[in-house]
């Protein structure tokens, strides 16, 4: 794969120019971005996948759900349905996509969960909903320029910062680096815990934030238990297990479990993988299976898995969280 990316390097300038022109057309008003008279918050990235958007959206849900009627709007990547879909008691990952179904599974009593590939139409239909949301969280919509969010939160990972990357196909950037100027908040995600002040300053120097931009650092906190719908196991008491991942970057999770000296076999699949019957049969050939929460949403209804399938919860920890929370709340609760 790396060799192919180097071979495709001559295409990089073409991709760069096309995406740069598209952004310029929106920036200069030649293509129209729709603004709204209520708070719309966008969480996204410049790179392809794996920056921690889902745990960040969940952080925002927990932050705001007690104060406002909140809706999440996602594309619903990997779902089998089409058009606008509203989460309900009959929904599953095939209807909503794994990440939106995760939001619905955890927060359905407090928020509205919707999916639509066209975010403009999705917002329009949400506004006709009863109850109508007061704040909309757009999941993975930084490049969806037809909607102009009032607050843009851009994520970039500690180990693969956009400042050090190239556009596709040689690099991982969906658009040129200068697209970061649209962000109001930039969060460097998946940082080591207790990241030094000097290392933070090095990163800040590379990002070189503009006057209206705030930069934060976050890390992932793994739980000490694994969970199924009706039971839990302390992670230190896990028997030999299979770890099943269908995420963009499983290395931090694998490293965490190895540091715990746990015995497991890792079955790694691509992000949003659609598991085949044969793959599920192979996965089921074990008495204990641990997966990510996102993968759990797709696998938990499989009869051969549901009695022995668990997920490991994670949460985002933000350095200077009070400052971050204050910026978000001052926008959302205005």
mmCIF file of C-alpha atoms in Angstrom:
data_model
loop_
_atom_site.group_PDB
_atom_site.id
_atom_site.type_symbol
_atom_site.label_atom_id
_atom_site.label_comp_id
_atom_site.label_asym_id
_atom_site.label_seq_id
_atom_site.Cartn_x
_atom_site.Cartn_y
_atom_site.Cartn_z
ATOM 1 C CA UNK A 1 0.000 0.000 0.000
ATOM 2 C CA UNK A 2 2.816 2.431 0.877
ATOM 3 C CA UNK A 3 4.556 1.667 -2.431
ATOM 4 C CA UNK A 4 1.331 2.333 -4.339
ATOM 5 C CA UNK A 5 0.932 5.673 -2.553
ATOM 6 C CA UNK A 6 4.427 6.721 -3.646
ATOM 7 C CA UNK A 7 3.708 5.601 -7.203
ATOM 8 C CA UNK A 8 0.569 7.765 -7.205
ATOM 9 C CA UNK A 9 2.473 10.873 -6.058
ATOM 10 C CA UNK A 10 2.116 12.583 -9.501
ATOM 11 C CA UNK A 11 -1.654 12.689 -8.869
ATOM 12 C CA UNK A 12 -1.190 14.719 -5.660
ATOM 13 C CA UNK A 13 -0.983 18.138 -7.419
ATOM 14 C CA UNK A 14 -4.186 17.364 -9.346
ATOM 15 C CA UNK A 15 -6.065 16.385 -6.188
ATOM 16 C CA UNK A 16 -4.660 19.440 -4.405
ATOM 17 C CA UNK A 17 -5.764 21.854 -7.128
ATOM 18 C CA UNK A 18 -9.265 20.369 -7.438
ATOM 19 C CA UNK A 19 -9.952 20.532 -3.691
ATOM 20 C CA UNK A 20 -8.307 23.961 -3.379
ATOM 21 C CA UNK A 21 -10.513 25.378 -6.165
ATOM 22 C CA UNK A 22 -13.622 23.863 -4.560
ATOM 23 C CA UNK A 23 -12.818 25.525 -1.240
ATOM 24 C CA UNK A 24 -12.069 28.851 -2.932
ATOM 25 C CA UNK A 25 -15.459 28.758 -4.637
ATOM 26 C CA UNK A 26 -17.162 28.422 -1.249
ATOM 27 C CA UNK A 27 -14.835 30.931 0.439
ATOM 28 C CA UNK A 28 -15.561 33.564 -2.227
ATOM 29 C CA UNK A 29 -19.301 32.917 -2.388
ATOM 30 C CA UNK A 30 -19.323 31.417 -5.895
ATOM 31 C CA UNK A 31 -20.790 28.304 -4.302
ATOM 32 C CA UNK A 32 -23.265 28.937 -1.492
ATOM 33 C CA UNK A 33 -22.935 27.676 2.080
ATOM 34 C CA UNK A 34 -26.169 27.794 4.062
ATOM 35 C CA UNK A 35 -25.988 29.434 7.500
ATOM 36 C CA UNK A 36 -28.517 28.992 10.300
ATOM 37 C CA UNK A 37 -29.962 31.212 13.010
ATOM 38 C CA UNK A 38 -29.456 28.554 15.695
ATOM 39 C CA UNK A 39 -26.271 26.806 16.861
ATOM 40 C CA UNK A 40 -24.775 24.248 14.477
ATOM 41 C CA UNK A 41 -21.550 22.589 15.646
ATOM 42 C CA UNK A 42 -19.378 20.595 13.240
ATOM 43 C CA UNK A 43 -16.876 17.941 14.352
ATOM 44 C CA UNK A 44 -14.533 16.800 11.606
ATOM 45 C CA UNK A 45 -11.005 16.437 10.340
ATOM 46 C CA UNK A 46 -8.770 17.066 7.358
ATOM 47 C CA UNK A 47 -7.560 13.480 7.165
ATOM 48 C CA UNK A 48 -9.244 10.188 6.393
ATOM 49 C CA UNK A 49 -10.690 8.539 9.499
ATOM 50 C CA UNK A 50 -9.299 7.566 12.849
ATOM 51 C CA UNK A 51 -9.032 10.972 14.546
ATOM 52 C CA UNK A 52 -11.526 10.264 17.335
ATOM 53 C CA UNK A 53 -14.656 11.974 16.036
ATOM 54 C CA UNK A 54 -17.080 9.554 17.707
ATOM 55 C CA UNK A 55 -15.765 9.949 21.282
ATOM 56 C CA UNK A 56 -15.582 13.719 20.721
ATOM 57 C CA UNK A 57 -19.228 13.859 19.628
ATOM 58 C CA UNK A 58 -20.141 11.830 22.715
ATOM 59 C CA UNK A 59 -18.162 14.274 24.875
ATOM 60 C CA UNK A 60 -20.203 17.140 23.399
ATOM 61 C CA UNK A 61 -23.451 15.240 23.924
ATOM 62 C CA UNK A 62 -22.656 14.777 27.606
ATOM 63 C CA UNK A 63 -21.653 18.418 27.875
ATOM 64 C CA UNK A 64 -24.833 19.858 26.335
ATOM 65 C CA UNK A 65 -27.696 17.379 26.674
ATOM 66 C CA UNK A 66 -28.941 18.677 30.040
ATOM 67 C CA UNK A 67 -29.196 22.284 28.831
ATOM 68 C CA UNK A 68 -30.601 22.104 25.290
ATOM 69 C CA UNK A 69 -32.604 19.838 23.008
ATOM 70 C CA UNK A 70 -29.790 18.299 21.020
ATOM 71 C CA UNK A 71 -29.662 16.432 17.701
ATOM 72 C CA UNK A 72 -26.779 14.626 16.021
ATOM 73 C CA UNK A 73 -26.707 14.486 12.234
ATOM 74 C CA UNK A 74 -24.338 12.075 10.482
ATOM 75 C CA UNK A 75 -23.965 10.722 6.977
ATOM 76 C CA UNK A 76 -24.470 7.213 8.329
ATOM 77 C CA UNK A 77 -21.467 5.617 6.647
ATOM 78 C CA UNK A 78 -21.963 1.929 5.840
ATOM 79 C CA UNK A 79 -25.730 1.855 6.432
ATOM 80 C CA UNK A 80 -28.072 -0.070 4.142
ATOM 81 C CA UNK A 81 -30.801 2.605 4.190
ATOM 82 C CA UNK A 82 -31.035 5.713 2.023
ATOM 83 C CA UNK A 83 -31.949 9.354 2.534
ATOM 84 C CA UNK A 84 -33.036 10.842 5.849
ATOM 85 C CA UNK A 85 -33.445 8.412 8.737
ATOM 86 C CA UNK A 86 -34.458 9.236 12.289
ATOM 87 C CA UNK A 87 -33.334 6.925 15.078
ATOM 88 C CA UNK A 88 -36.178 5.016 16.739
ATOM 89 C CA UNK A 89 -36.761 1.883 18.804
ATOM 90 C CA UNK A 90 -36.700 -0.269 15.659
ATOM 91 C CA UNK A 91 -33.412 1.154 14.348
ATOM 92 C CA UNK A 92 -30.161 -0.772 14.129
ATOM 93 C CA UNK A 93 -26.707 -0.230 12.644
ATOM 94 C CA UNK A 94 -27.974 -1.177 9.177
ATOM 95 C CA UNK A 95 -30.482 1.687 9.324
ATOM 96 C CA UNK A 96 -28.275 4.370 10.859
ATOM 97 C CA UNK A 97 -24.669 3.239 10.470
ATOM 98 C CA UNK A 98 -22.602 1.971 13.380
ATOM 99 C CA UNK A 99 -21.554 5.297 14.911
ATOM 100 C CA UNK A 100 -24.989 7.015 14.827
ATOM 101 C CA UNK A 101 -26.549 3.829 16.193
ATOM 102 C CA UNK A 102 -24.000 3.990 18.998
ATOM 103 C CA UNK A 103 -25.214 7.526 19.787
ATOM 104 C CA UNK A 104 -28.819 6.338 19.728
ATOM 105 C CA UNK A 105 -28.083 3.268 21.831
ATOM 106 C CA UNK A 106 -26.506 5.391 24.582
ATOM 107 C CA UNK A 107 -28.380 8.687 24.490
ATOM 108 C CA UNK A 108 -31.798 8.120 22.891
ATOM 109 C CA UNK A 109 -33.641 9.370 25.975
ATOM 110 C CA UNK A 110 -31.841 12.717 25.810
ATOM 111 C CA UNK A 111 -31.133 13.510 22.155
ATOM 112 C CA UNK A 112 -32.396 13.116 18.596
ATOM 113 C CA UNK A 113 -30.239 10.992 16.280
ATOM 114 C CA UNK A 114 -30.559 11.402 12.512
ATOM 115 C CA UNK A 115 -28.622 10.513 9.371
ATOM 116 C CA UNK A 116 -28.668 12.058 5.913
ATOM 117 C CA UNK A 117 -25.937 12.268 3.287
ATOM 118 C CA UNK A 118 -27.221 15.750 2.424
ATOM 119 C CA UNK A 119 -26.703 17.751 5.622
ATOM 120 C CA UNK A 120 -28.825 20.676 4.380
ATOM 121 C CA UNK A 121 -31.805 18.419 3.830
ATOM 122 C CA UNK A 122 -31.120 16.633 7.090
ATOM 123 C CA UNK A 123 -31.192 19.876 9.069
ATOM 124 C CA UNK A 124 -34.344 20.981 7.259
ATOM 125 C CA UNK A 125 -36.122 17.762 8.214
ATOM 126 C CA UNK A 126 -34.872 17.953 11.787
ATOM 127 C CA UNK A 127 -36.420 21.421 12.051
ATOM 128 C CA UNK A 128 -39.787 19.877 11.126
ATOM 129 C CA UNK A 129 -39.408 17.273 13.844
ATOM 130 C CA UNK A 130 -41.388 17.381 17.072
ATOM 131 C CA UNK A 131 -39.597 18.160 19.305
ATOM 132 C CA UNK A 132 -37.391 20.456 17.241
ATOM 133 C CA UNK A 133 -33.699 20.518 18.175
ATOM 134 C CA UNK A 134 -32.173 23.692 19.564
ATOM 135 C CA UNK A 135 -28.605 22.648 18.685
ATOM 136 C CA UNK A 136 -27.391 20.324 15.916
ATOM 137 C CA UNK A 137 -24.091 18.422 16.098
ATOM 138 C CA UNK A 138 -22.749 17.578 12.652
ATOM 139 C CA UNK A 139 -20.613 14.440 12.750
ATOM 140 C CA UNK A 140 -17.784 14.279 10.173
ATOM 141 C CA UNK A 141 -18.951 17.244 8.083
ATOM 142 C CA UNK A 142 -15.880 19.480 7.867
ATOM 143 C CA UNK A 143 -15.736 19.024 4.078
ATOM 144 C CA UNK A 144 -19.529 19.333 3.686
ATOM 145 C CA UNK A 145 -19.320 22.979 2.652
ATOM 146 C CA UNK A 146 -23.012 23.277 1.701
ATOM 147 C CA UNK A 147 -23.634 23.822 5.420
ATOM 148 C CA UNK A 148 -21.811 26.613 7.246
ATOM 149 C CA UNK A 149 -21.557 25.591 10.870
ATOM 150 C CA UNK A 150 -21.288 28.332 13.461
ATOM 151 C CA UNK A 151 -18.613 26.427 15.396
ATOM 152 C CA UNK A 152 -16.110 24.127 13.684
ATOM 153 C CA UNK A 153 -14.092 21.669 15.788
ATOM 154 C CA UNK A 154 -11.192 20.169 13.836
ATOM 155 C CA UNK A 155 -9.490 17.004 15.093
ATOM 156 C CA UNK A 156 -5.965 15.858 14.277
ATOM 157 C CA UNK A 157 -4.143 12.926 15.864
ATOM 158 C CA UNK A 158 -0.953 13.294 17.862
ATOM 159 C CA UNK A 159 0.823 10.620 15.803
ATOM 160 C CA UNK A 160 -0.354 11.892 12.419
ATOM 161 C CA UNK A 161 -0.909 15.633 12.577
ATOM 162 C CA UNK A 162 -2.265 17.331 9.481
ATOM 163 C CA UNK A 163 0.681 19.735 9.551
ATOM 164 C CA UNK A 164 2.999 16.831 8.632
ATOM 165 C CA UNK A 165 0.764 15.224 6.005
ATOM 166 C CA UNK A 166 0.037 15.372 2.266
ATOM 167 C CA UNK A 167 -3.242 15.268 0.378
ATOM 168 C CA UNK A 168 -4.539 12.043 -1.095
ATOM 169 C CA UNK A 169 -3.540 9.683 -2.620
ATOM 170 C CA UNK A 170 0.029 9.813 -1.262
ATOM 171 C CA UNK A 171 -0.985 11.294 2.079
ATOM 172 C CA UNK A 172 -4.188 11.121 4.107
ATOM 173 C CA UNK A 173 -5.529 14.660 3.767
ATOM 174 C CA UNK A 174 -8.957 15.097 2.168
ATOM 175 C CA UNK A 175 -8.092 18.715 1.339
ATOM 176 C CA UNK A 176 -5.059 21.032 1.599
ATOM 177 C CA UNK A 177 -3.755 21.987 5.037
ATOM 178 C CA UNK A 178 -4.991 25.558 4.738
ATOM 179 C CA UNK A 179 -8.520 24.205 5.132
ATOM 180 C CA UNK A 180 -7.717 24.263 8.862
ATOM 181 C CA UNK A 181 -8.356 28.010 8.823
ATOM 182 C CA UNK A 182 -12.105 27.256 8.898
ATOM 183 C CA UNK A 183 -11.744 25.742 12.376
ATOM 184 C CA UNK A 184 -12.607 27.669 15.525
ATOM 185 C CA UNK A 185 -11.215 24.935 17.759
ATOM 186 C CA UNK A 186 -8.397 22.511 16.903
ATOM 187 C CA UNK A 187 -8.012 19.436 19.104
ATOM 188 C CA UNK A 188 -4.891 17.275 18.961
ATOM 189 C CA UNK A 189 -6.336 13.864 19.843
ATOM 190 C CA UNK A 190 -4.964 10.574 21.162
ATOM 191 C CA UNK A 191 -2.085 12.285 22.933
ATOM 192 C CA UNK A 192 0.001 10.448 25.515
ATOM 193 C CA UNK A 193 -1.273 11.098 29.017
ATOM 194 C CA UNK A 194 0.843 13.763 30.771
ATOM 195 C CA UNK A 195 2.122 15.202 27.490
ATOM 196 C CA UNK A 196 4.943 17.626 28.339
ATOM 197 C CA UNK A 197 4.555 21.382 28.035
ATOM 198 C CA UNK A 198 7.545 21.550 25.673
ATOM 199 C CA UNK A 199 5.992 18.980 23.310
ATOM 200 C CA UNK A 200 2.701 20.884 23.340
ATOM 201 C CA UNK A 201 4.577 24.044 22.421
ATOM 202 C CA UNK A 202 6.284 22.281 19.498
ATOM 203 C CA UNK A 203 2.894 21.190 18.175
ATOM 204 C CA UNK A 204 1.403 24.652 18.690
ATOM 205 C CA UNK A 205 4.282 26.163 16.711
ATOM 206 C CA UNK A 206 3.541 23.857 13.773
ATOM 207 C CA UNK A 207 -0.209 24.499 13.891
ATOM 208 C CA UNK A 208 0.427 28.240 14.242
ATOM 209 C CA UNK A 209 -3.206 28.990 15.196
ATOM 210 C CA UNK A 210 -4.884 32.125 13.929
ATOM 211 C CA UNK A 211 -6.170 34.785 16.339
ATOM 212 C CA UNK A 212 -9.688 33.312 16.459
ATOM 213 C CA UNK A 213 -8.532 29.714 16.957
ATOM 214 C CA UNK A 214 -8.078 27.799 20.215
ATOM 215 C CA UNK A 215 -5.953 24.636 20.391
ATOM 216 C CA UNK A 216 -6.504 21.840 22.912
ATOM 217 C CA UNK A 217 -4.927 18.468 23.593
ATOM 218 C CA UNK A 218 -6.889 15.319 24.388
ATOM 219 C CA UNK A 219 -6.196 11.686 25.207
ATOM 220 C CA UNK A 220 -8.196 8.467 25.280
ATOM 221 C CA UNK A 221 -9.120 6.899 28.601
ATOM 222 C CA UNK A 222 -9.858 3.167 28.436
ATOM 223 C CA UNK A 223 -12.256 1.620 30.932
ATOM 224 C CA UNK A 224 -11.246 -0.989 33.507
ATOM 225 C CA UNK A 225 -14.234 -3.173 32.535
ATOM 226 C CA UNK A 226 -15.709 -4.691 29.399
ATOM 227 C CA UNK A 227 -19.465 -4.504 28.932
ATOM 228 C CA UNK A 228 -22.267 -6.488 27.322
ATOM 229 C CA UNK A 229 -25.916 -5.437 27.361
ATOM 230 C CA UNK A 230 -26.559 -7.063 30.730
ATOM 231 C CA UNK A 231 -23.190 -7.944 32.267
ATOM 232 C CA UNK A 232 -19.658 -6.711 32.853
ATOM 233 C CA UNK A 233 -16.213 -8.257 33.434
ATOM 234 C CA UNK A 234 -13.277 -6.523 35.048
ATOM 235 C CA UNK A 235 -10.591 -6.281 32.416
ATOM 236 C CA UNK A 236 -7.949 -7.895 34.641
ATOM 237 C CA UNK A 237 -10.187 -10.963 35.017
ATOM 238 C CA UNK A 238 -10.709 -11.572 31.309
ATOM 239 C CA UNK A 239 -9.927 -15.112 30.124
ATOM 240 C CA UNK A 240 -8.128 -15.675 26.822
ATOM 241 C CA UNK A 241 -10.146 -13.784 24.221
ATOM 242 C CA UNK A 242 -10.377 -12.658 20.633
ATOM 243 C CA UNK A 243 -10.053 -8.937 20.024
ATOM 244 C CA UNK A 244 -12.095 -7.922 16.970
ATOM 245 C CA UNK A 245 -11.568 -4.439 15.513
ATOM 246 C CA UNK A 246 -13.022 -2.745 12.459
ATOM 247 C CA UNK A 247 -11.648 0.742 13.080
ATOM 248 C CA UNK A 248 -9.150 2.977 11.304
ATOM 249 C CA UNK A 249 -6.327 2.529 13.824
ATOM 250 C CA UNK A 250 -6.427 -0.275 16.384
ATOM 251 C CA UNK A 251 -2.836 0.137 17.584
ATOM 252 C CA UNK A 252 -3.570 2.248 20.722
ATOM 253 C CA UNK A 253 -6.179 -0.288 21.863
ATOM 254 C CA UNK A 254 -3.887 -3.243 21.177
ATOM 255 C CA UNK A 255 -1.029 -1.540 23.033
ATOM 256 C CA UNK A 256 -3.301 -0.845 26.019
ATOM 257 C CA UNK A 257 -4.375 -4.492 26.249
ATOM 258 C CA UNK A 258 -0.802 -5.740 25.841
ATOM 259 C CA UNK A 259 0.328 -3.425 28.638
ATOM 260 C CA UNK A 260 -2.249 -5.213 30.817
ATOM 261 C CA UNK A 261 -0.498 -8.531 30.007
ATOM 262 C CA UNK A 262 -3.729 -9.989 28.669
ATOM 263 C CA UNK A 263 -3.796 -13.034 26.381
ATOM 264 C CA UNK A 264 -5.680 -12.444 23.156
ATOM 265 C CA UNK A 265 -5.725 -13.003 19.419
ATOM 266 C CA UNK A 266 -6.309 -9.856 17.369
ATOM 267 C CA UNK A 267 -8.565 -10.066 14.316
ATOM 268 C CA UNK A 268 -8.163 -6.760 12.493
ATOM 269 C CA UNK A 269 -10.568 -5.578 9.778
ATOM 270 C CA UNK A 270 -10.875 -2.344 7.835
ATOM 271 C CA UNK A 271 -12.854 0.597 9.228
ATOM 272 C CA UNK A 272 -16.658 0.068 9.120
ATOM 273 C CA UNK A 273 -16.114 -3.506 7.956
ATOM 274 C CA UNK A 274 -19.246 -5.405 6.918
ATOM 275 C CA UNK A 275 -18.713 -8.807 8.529
ATOM 276 C CA UNK A 276 -19.500 -11.844 6.378
ATOM 277 C CA UNK A 277 -21.215 -14.985 7.660
ATOM 278 C CA UNK A 278 -17.937 -16.900 7.371
ATOM 279 C CA UNK A 279 -16.063 -14.230 9.346
ATOM 280 C CA UNK A 280 -18.703 -14.258 12.088
ATOM 281 C CA UNK A 281 -18.469 -18.054 12.299
ATOM 282 C CA UNK A 282 -14.706 -17.782 12.786
ATOM 283 C CA UNK A 283 -15.053 -14.999 15.363
ATOM 284 C CA UNK A 284 -17.626 -17.052 17.279
ATOM 285 C CA UNK A 285 -15.128 -19.889 17.723
ATOM 286 C CA UNK A 286 -14.097 -18.558 21.142
ATOM 287 C CA UNK A 287 -15.644 -18.320 24.592
ATOM 288 C CA UNK A 288 -14.901 -14.611 25.009
ATOM 289 C CA UNK A 289 -14.809 -11.879 22.361
ATOM 290 C CA UNK A 290 -13.890 -8.247 23.012
ATOM 291 C CA UNK A 291 -14.462 -5.490 20.489
ATOM 292 C CA UNK A 292 -14.805 -1.726 20.220
ATOM 293 C CA UNK A 293 -18.103 -0.091 21.020
ATOM 294 C CA UNK A 294 -18.575 0.843 17.361
ATOM 295 C CA UNK A 295 -18.054 -2.752 16.211
ATOM 296 C CA UNK A 296 -20.290 -3.993 19.024
ATOM 297 C CA UNK A 297 -23.188 -2.071 17.472
ATOM 298 C CA UNK A 298 -22.858 -4.179 14.303
ATOM 299 C CA UNK A 299 -22.168 -7.518 15.945
ATOM 300 C CA UNK A 300 -24.314 -7.668 19.067
ATOM 301 C CA UNK A 301 -27.411 -9.054 17.327
ATOM 302 C CA UNK A 302 -25.568 -12.005 15.813
ATOM 303 C CA UNK A 303 -26.995 -15.085 17.629
ATOM 304 C CA UNK A 304 -23.668 -16.909 17.675
ATOM 305 C CA UNK A 305 -21.913 -13.943 19.326
ATOM 306 C CA UNK A 306 -24.294 -12.179 21.665
ATOM 307 C CA UNK A 307 -23.727 -14.452 24.689
ATOM 308 C CA UNK A 308 -19.960 -13.916 24.686
ATOM 309 C CA UNK A 309 -19.427 -10.509 23.057
ATOM 310 C CA UNK A 310 -18.206 -7.507 25.075
ATOM 311 C CA UNK A 311 -16.961 -4.022 24.251
ATOM 312 C CA UNK A 312 -14.349 -1.866 25.955
ATOM 313 C CA UNK A 313 -15.686 1.657 26.654
ATOM 314 C CA UNK A 314 -13.518 4.703 26.050
ATOM 315 C CA UNK A 315 -13.837 8.381 26.893
ATOM 316 C CA UNK A 316 -12.063 11.556 25.850
ATOM 317 C CA UNK A 317 -10.051 13.504 28.411
ATOM 318 C CA UNK A 318 -9.373 17.102 27.357
ATOM 319 C CA UNK A 319 -6.531 19.141 28.780
ATOM 320 C CA UNK A 320 -7.918 22.476 30.027
ATOM 321 C CA UNK A 321 -11.420 21.009 29.760
ATOM 322 C CA UNK A 322 -13.012 23.951 31.592
ATOM 323 C CA UNK A 323 -11.784 26.342 28.915
ATOM 324 C CA UNK A 324 -12.922 24.018 26.117
ATOM 325 C CA UNK A 325 -16.342 23.523 27.723
ATOM 326 C CA UNK A 326 -16.778 27.271 28.206
ATOM 327 C CA UNK A 327 -16.144 28.006 24.512
ATOM 328 C CA UNK A 328 -18.603 25.347 23.379
ATOM 329 C CA UNK A 329 -21.291 26.328 25.882
ATOM 330 C CA UNK A 330 -20.986 30.034 25.156
ATOM 331 C CA UNK A 331 -21.804 29.210 21.523
ATOM 332 C CA UNK A 332 -24.448 26.525 22.073
ATOM 333 C CA UNK A 333 -26.347 28.257 24.878
ATOM 334 C CA UNK A 334 -26.342 31.769 23.470
#
